[in-house]
CSV table of C-alpha atoms in Angstrom, one decimal:
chain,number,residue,atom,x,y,z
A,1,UNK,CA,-25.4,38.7,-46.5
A,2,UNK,CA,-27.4,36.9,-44.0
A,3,UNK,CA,-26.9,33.4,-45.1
A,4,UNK,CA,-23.1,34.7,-44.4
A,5,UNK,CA,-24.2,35.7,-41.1
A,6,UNK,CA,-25.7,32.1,-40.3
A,7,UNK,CA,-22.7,30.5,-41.6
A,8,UNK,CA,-20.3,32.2,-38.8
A,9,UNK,CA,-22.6,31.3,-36.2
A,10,UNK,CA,-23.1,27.6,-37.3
A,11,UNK,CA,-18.9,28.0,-37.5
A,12,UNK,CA,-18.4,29.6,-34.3
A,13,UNK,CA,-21.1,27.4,-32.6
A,14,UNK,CA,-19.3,24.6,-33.5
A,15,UNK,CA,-16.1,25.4,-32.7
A,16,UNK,CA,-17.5,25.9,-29.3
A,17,UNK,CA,-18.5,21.9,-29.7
A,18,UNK,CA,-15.5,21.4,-30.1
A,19,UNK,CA,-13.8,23.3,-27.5
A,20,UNK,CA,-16.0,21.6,-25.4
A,21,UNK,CA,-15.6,17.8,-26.3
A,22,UNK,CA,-11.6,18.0,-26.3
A,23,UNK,CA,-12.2,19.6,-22.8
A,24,UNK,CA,-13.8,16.6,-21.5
A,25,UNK,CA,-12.2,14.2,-23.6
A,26,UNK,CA,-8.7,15.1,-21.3
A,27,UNK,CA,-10.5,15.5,-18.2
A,28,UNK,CA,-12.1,11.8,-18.6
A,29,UNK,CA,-9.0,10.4,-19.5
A,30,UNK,CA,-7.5,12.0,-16.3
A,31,UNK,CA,-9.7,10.2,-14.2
A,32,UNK,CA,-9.0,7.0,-15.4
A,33,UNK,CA,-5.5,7.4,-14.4
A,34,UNK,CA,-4.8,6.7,-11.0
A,35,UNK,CA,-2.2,6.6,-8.6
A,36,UNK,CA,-3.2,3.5,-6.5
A,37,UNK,CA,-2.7,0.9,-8.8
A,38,UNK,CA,-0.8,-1.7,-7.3
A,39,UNK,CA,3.0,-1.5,-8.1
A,40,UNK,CA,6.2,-2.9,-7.2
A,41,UNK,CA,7.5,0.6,-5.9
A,42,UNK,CA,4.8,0.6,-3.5
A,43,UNK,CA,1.5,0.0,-4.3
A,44,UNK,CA,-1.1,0.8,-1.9
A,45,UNK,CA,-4.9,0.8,-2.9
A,46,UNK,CA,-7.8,1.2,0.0
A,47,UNK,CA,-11.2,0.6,-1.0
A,48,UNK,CA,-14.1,0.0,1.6
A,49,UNK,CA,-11.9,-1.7,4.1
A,50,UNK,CA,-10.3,-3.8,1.5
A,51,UNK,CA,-6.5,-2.8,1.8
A,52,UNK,CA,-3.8,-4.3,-0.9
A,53,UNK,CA,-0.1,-3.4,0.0
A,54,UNK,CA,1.8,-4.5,-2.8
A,55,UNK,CA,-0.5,-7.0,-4.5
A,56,UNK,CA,-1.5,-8.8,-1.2
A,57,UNK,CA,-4.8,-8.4,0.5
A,58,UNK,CA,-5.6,-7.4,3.7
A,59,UNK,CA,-9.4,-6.5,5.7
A,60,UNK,CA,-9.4,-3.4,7.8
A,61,UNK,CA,-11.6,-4.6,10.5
A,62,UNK,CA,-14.5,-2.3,11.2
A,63,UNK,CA,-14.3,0.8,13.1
A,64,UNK,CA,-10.4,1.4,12.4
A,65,UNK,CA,-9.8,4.5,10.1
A,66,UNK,CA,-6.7,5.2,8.3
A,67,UNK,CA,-4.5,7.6,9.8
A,68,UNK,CA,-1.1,7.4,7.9
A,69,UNK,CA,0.7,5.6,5.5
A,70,UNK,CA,4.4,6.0,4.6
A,71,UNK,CA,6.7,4.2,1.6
A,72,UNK,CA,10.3,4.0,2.0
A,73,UNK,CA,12.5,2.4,-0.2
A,74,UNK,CA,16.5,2.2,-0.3
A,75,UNK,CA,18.4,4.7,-2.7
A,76,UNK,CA,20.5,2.5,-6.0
A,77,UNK,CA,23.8,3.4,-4.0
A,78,UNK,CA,23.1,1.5,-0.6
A,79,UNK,CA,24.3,-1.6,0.1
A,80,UNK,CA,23.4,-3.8,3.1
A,81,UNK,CA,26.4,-3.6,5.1
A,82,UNK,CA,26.7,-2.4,9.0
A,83,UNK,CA,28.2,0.8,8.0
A,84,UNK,CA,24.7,1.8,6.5
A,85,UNK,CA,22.4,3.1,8.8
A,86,UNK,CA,19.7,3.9,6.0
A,87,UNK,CA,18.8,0.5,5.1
A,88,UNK,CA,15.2,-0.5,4.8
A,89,UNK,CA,14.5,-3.7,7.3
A,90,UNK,CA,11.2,-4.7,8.5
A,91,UNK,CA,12.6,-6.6,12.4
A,92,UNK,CA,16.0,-7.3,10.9
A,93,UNK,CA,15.2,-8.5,7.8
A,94,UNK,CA,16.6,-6.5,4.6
A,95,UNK,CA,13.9,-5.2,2.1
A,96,UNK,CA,14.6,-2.2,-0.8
A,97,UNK,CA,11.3,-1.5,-0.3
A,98,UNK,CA,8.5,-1.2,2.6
A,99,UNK,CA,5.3,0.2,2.5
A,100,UNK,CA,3.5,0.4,5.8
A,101,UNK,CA,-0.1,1.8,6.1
A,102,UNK,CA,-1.4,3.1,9.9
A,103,UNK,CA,-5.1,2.8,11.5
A,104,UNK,CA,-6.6,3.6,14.9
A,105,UNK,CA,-10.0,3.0,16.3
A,106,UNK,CA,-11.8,5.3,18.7
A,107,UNK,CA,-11.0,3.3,21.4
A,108,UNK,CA,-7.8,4.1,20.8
A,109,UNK,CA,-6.3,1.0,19.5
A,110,UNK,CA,-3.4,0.6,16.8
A,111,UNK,CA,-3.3,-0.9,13.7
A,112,UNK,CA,-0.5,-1.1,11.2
A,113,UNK,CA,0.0,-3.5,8.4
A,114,UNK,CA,3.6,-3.0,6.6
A,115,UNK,CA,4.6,-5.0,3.2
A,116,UNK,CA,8.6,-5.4,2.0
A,117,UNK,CA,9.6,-6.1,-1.1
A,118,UNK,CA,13.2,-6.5,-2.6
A,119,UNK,CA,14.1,-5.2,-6.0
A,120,UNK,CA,14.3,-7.5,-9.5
A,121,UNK,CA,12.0,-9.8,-8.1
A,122,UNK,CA,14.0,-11.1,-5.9
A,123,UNK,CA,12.5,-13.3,-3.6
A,124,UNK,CA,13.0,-13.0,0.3
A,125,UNK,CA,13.5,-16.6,1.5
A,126,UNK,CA,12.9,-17.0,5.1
A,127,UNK,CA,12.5,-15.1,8.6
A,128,UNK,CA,13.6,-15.3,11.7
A,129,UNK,CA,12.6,-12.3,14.3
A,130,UNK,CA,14.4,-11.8,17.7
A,131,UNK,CA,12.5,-13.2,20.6
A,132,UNK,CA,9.4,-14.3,18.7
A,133,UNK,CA,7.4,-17.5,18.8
A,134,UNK,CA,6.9,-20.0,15.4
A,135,UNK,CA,2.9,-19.4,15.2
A,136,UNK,CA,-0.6,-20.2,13.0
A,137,UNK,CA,-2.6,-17.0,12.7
A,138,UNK,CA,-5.4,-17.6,9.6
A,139,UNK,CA,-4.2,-20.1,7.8
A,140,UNK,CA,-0.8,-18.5,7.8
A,141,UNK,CA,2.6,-19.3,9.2
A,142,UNK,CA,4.9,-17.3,11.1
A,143,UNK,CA,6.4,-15.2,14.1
A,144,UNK,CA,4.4,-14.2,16.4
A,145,UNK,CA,6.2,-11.3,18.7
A,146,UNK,CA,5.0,-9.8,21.9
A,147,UNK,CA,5.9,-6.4,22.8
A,148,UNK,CA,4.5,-4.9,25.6
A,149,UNK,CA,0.5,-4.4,25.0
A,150,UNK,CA,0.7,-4.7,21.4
A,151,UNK,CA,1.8,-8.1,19.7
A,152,UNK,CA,3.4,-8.6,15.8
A,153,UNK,CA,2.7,-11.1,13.3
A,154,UNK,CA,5.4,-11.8,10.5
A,155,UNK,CA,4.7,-14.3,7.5
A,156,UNK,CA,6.3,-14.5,3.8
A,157,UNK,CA,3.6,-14.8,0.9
A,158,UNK,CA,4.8,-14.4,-2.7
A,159,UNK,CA,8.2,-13.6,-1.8
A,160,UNK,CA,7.4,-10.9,0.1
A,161,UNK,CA,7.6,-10.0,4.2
A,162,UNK,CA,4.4,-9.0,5.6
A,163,UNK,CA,4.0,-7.2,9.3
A,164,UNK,CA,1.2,-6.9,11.2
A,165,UNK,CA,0.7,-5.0,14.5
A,166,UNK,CA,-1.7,-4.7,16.4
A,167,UNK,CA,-3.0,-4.8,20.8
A,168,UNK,CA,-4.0,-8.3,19.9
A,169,UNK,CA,-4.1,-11.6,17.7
A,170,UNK,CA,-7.6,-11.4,17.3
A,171,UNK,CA,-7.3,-8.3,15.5
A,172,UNK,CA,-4.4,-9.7,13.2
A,173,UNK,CA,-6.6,-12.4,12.0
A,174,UNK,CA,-8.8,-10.4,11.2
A,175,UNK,CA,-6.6,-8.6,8.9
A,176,UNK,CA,-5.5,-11.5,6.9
A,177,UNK,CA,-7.3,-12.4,3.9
C-alpha cells in the first residue's frame, strides 16, 4: 500500500513537470515571435537609435525620442486616378504603401523619416518634388525642399521613396546610413 502511495506521487509530481515544461515551451516560443521584423507591408524595427523602415537604415541622432509612428497603405480597390482622394503619396509621388516614423528632441525640434513602397515589387523609378532643389546629402542624391523652418530630403534607394524632415540638413545627414 505504500509503495502505491509513492507511485501517485512520483505520477502526480511528474505530471506537474510536465505541466510545467509545455508551459514554458509556448511562452518561449512566444517571445521569439515578433512583430518588428522587417516586411513589405510595413516594416518598422527600432533598436538603440538604429531605425530600419522597410529594409533601409536609418540613425536616430541622439537626444531625439520617438513619439509616433503611423503605416498607411492603399485598400486593393483604389486606383490612382484624380477622383481618389485616399491615395497614398509621399510629395506627389504614388506609393501603396508608406510607413513614416515621428521623433522630437527636448529642444523641441522635429524629426520624421517616412519610407514608400509600391506593391509586387514594383519599383518606383524617379522623383520630382514641387519647388525643390537637385541636392547631395551623405552620399545620396536627391530633392532637397525648404519649407518654412523645417527643410525635406527625398532620395530613391532599392526602389523605394525615402522622406526625411527635419529644422535642418545637418540633422538629415545625420539620419542617413
Amino acid at each position: 500500500m505504500v509503495k502505491d502511495m509513492n507511485v501517485k506521487k512520483i505520477i502526480i509530481v511528474l505530471i506537474a513537470l510536465l505541466m510545467l515544461i509545455c508551459s514554458f515551451s509556448a511562452i518561449s516560443a512566444a517571445d521569439g515571435f515578433t512583430s518588428t521584423s522587417t516586411t513589405t507591408s510595413g516594416g518598422m524595427n527600432l533598436v538603440n537609435d538604429n531605425l530600419t523602415i522597410n529594409g533601409i537604415n536609418f540613425k536616430v541622432p541622439s537626444g531625439f525620442e520617438q513619439v509616433d509612428s503611423d503605416t498607411s497603405m492603399n485598400d486593393d480597390n483604389d486606383t490612382f486616378t484624380d477622383d481618389n482622394k485616399d491615395i497614398k503619396d509621399i510629395d506627389g509621388t504614388a506609393v501603396d504603401l508608406a510607413t513614416s516614423v515621428d521623433f522630437n528632441n527636448t529642444n523641441g525640434q522635429k524629426l520624421e523619416v517616412q519610407v514608400g513602397i509600391r506593391s509586387n515589387d514594383q519599383k518606383i523609378e524617379s522623383i520630382n518634388p514641387a519647388n525643390a532643389e537637385q541636392k547631395e546629402i551623405a552620399g545620396k542624391q536627391g530633392y532637397l525642399i525648404k519649407d518654412g523652418d523645417k527643410v525635406k530630403f527625398e532620395y530613391l534607394q532599392d526602389g523605394k521613396i525615402v522622406k526625411i524632415e527635419a529644422s535642418s540638413e545637418d540633422i538629415i545627414s545625420q539620419v542617413i546610413v
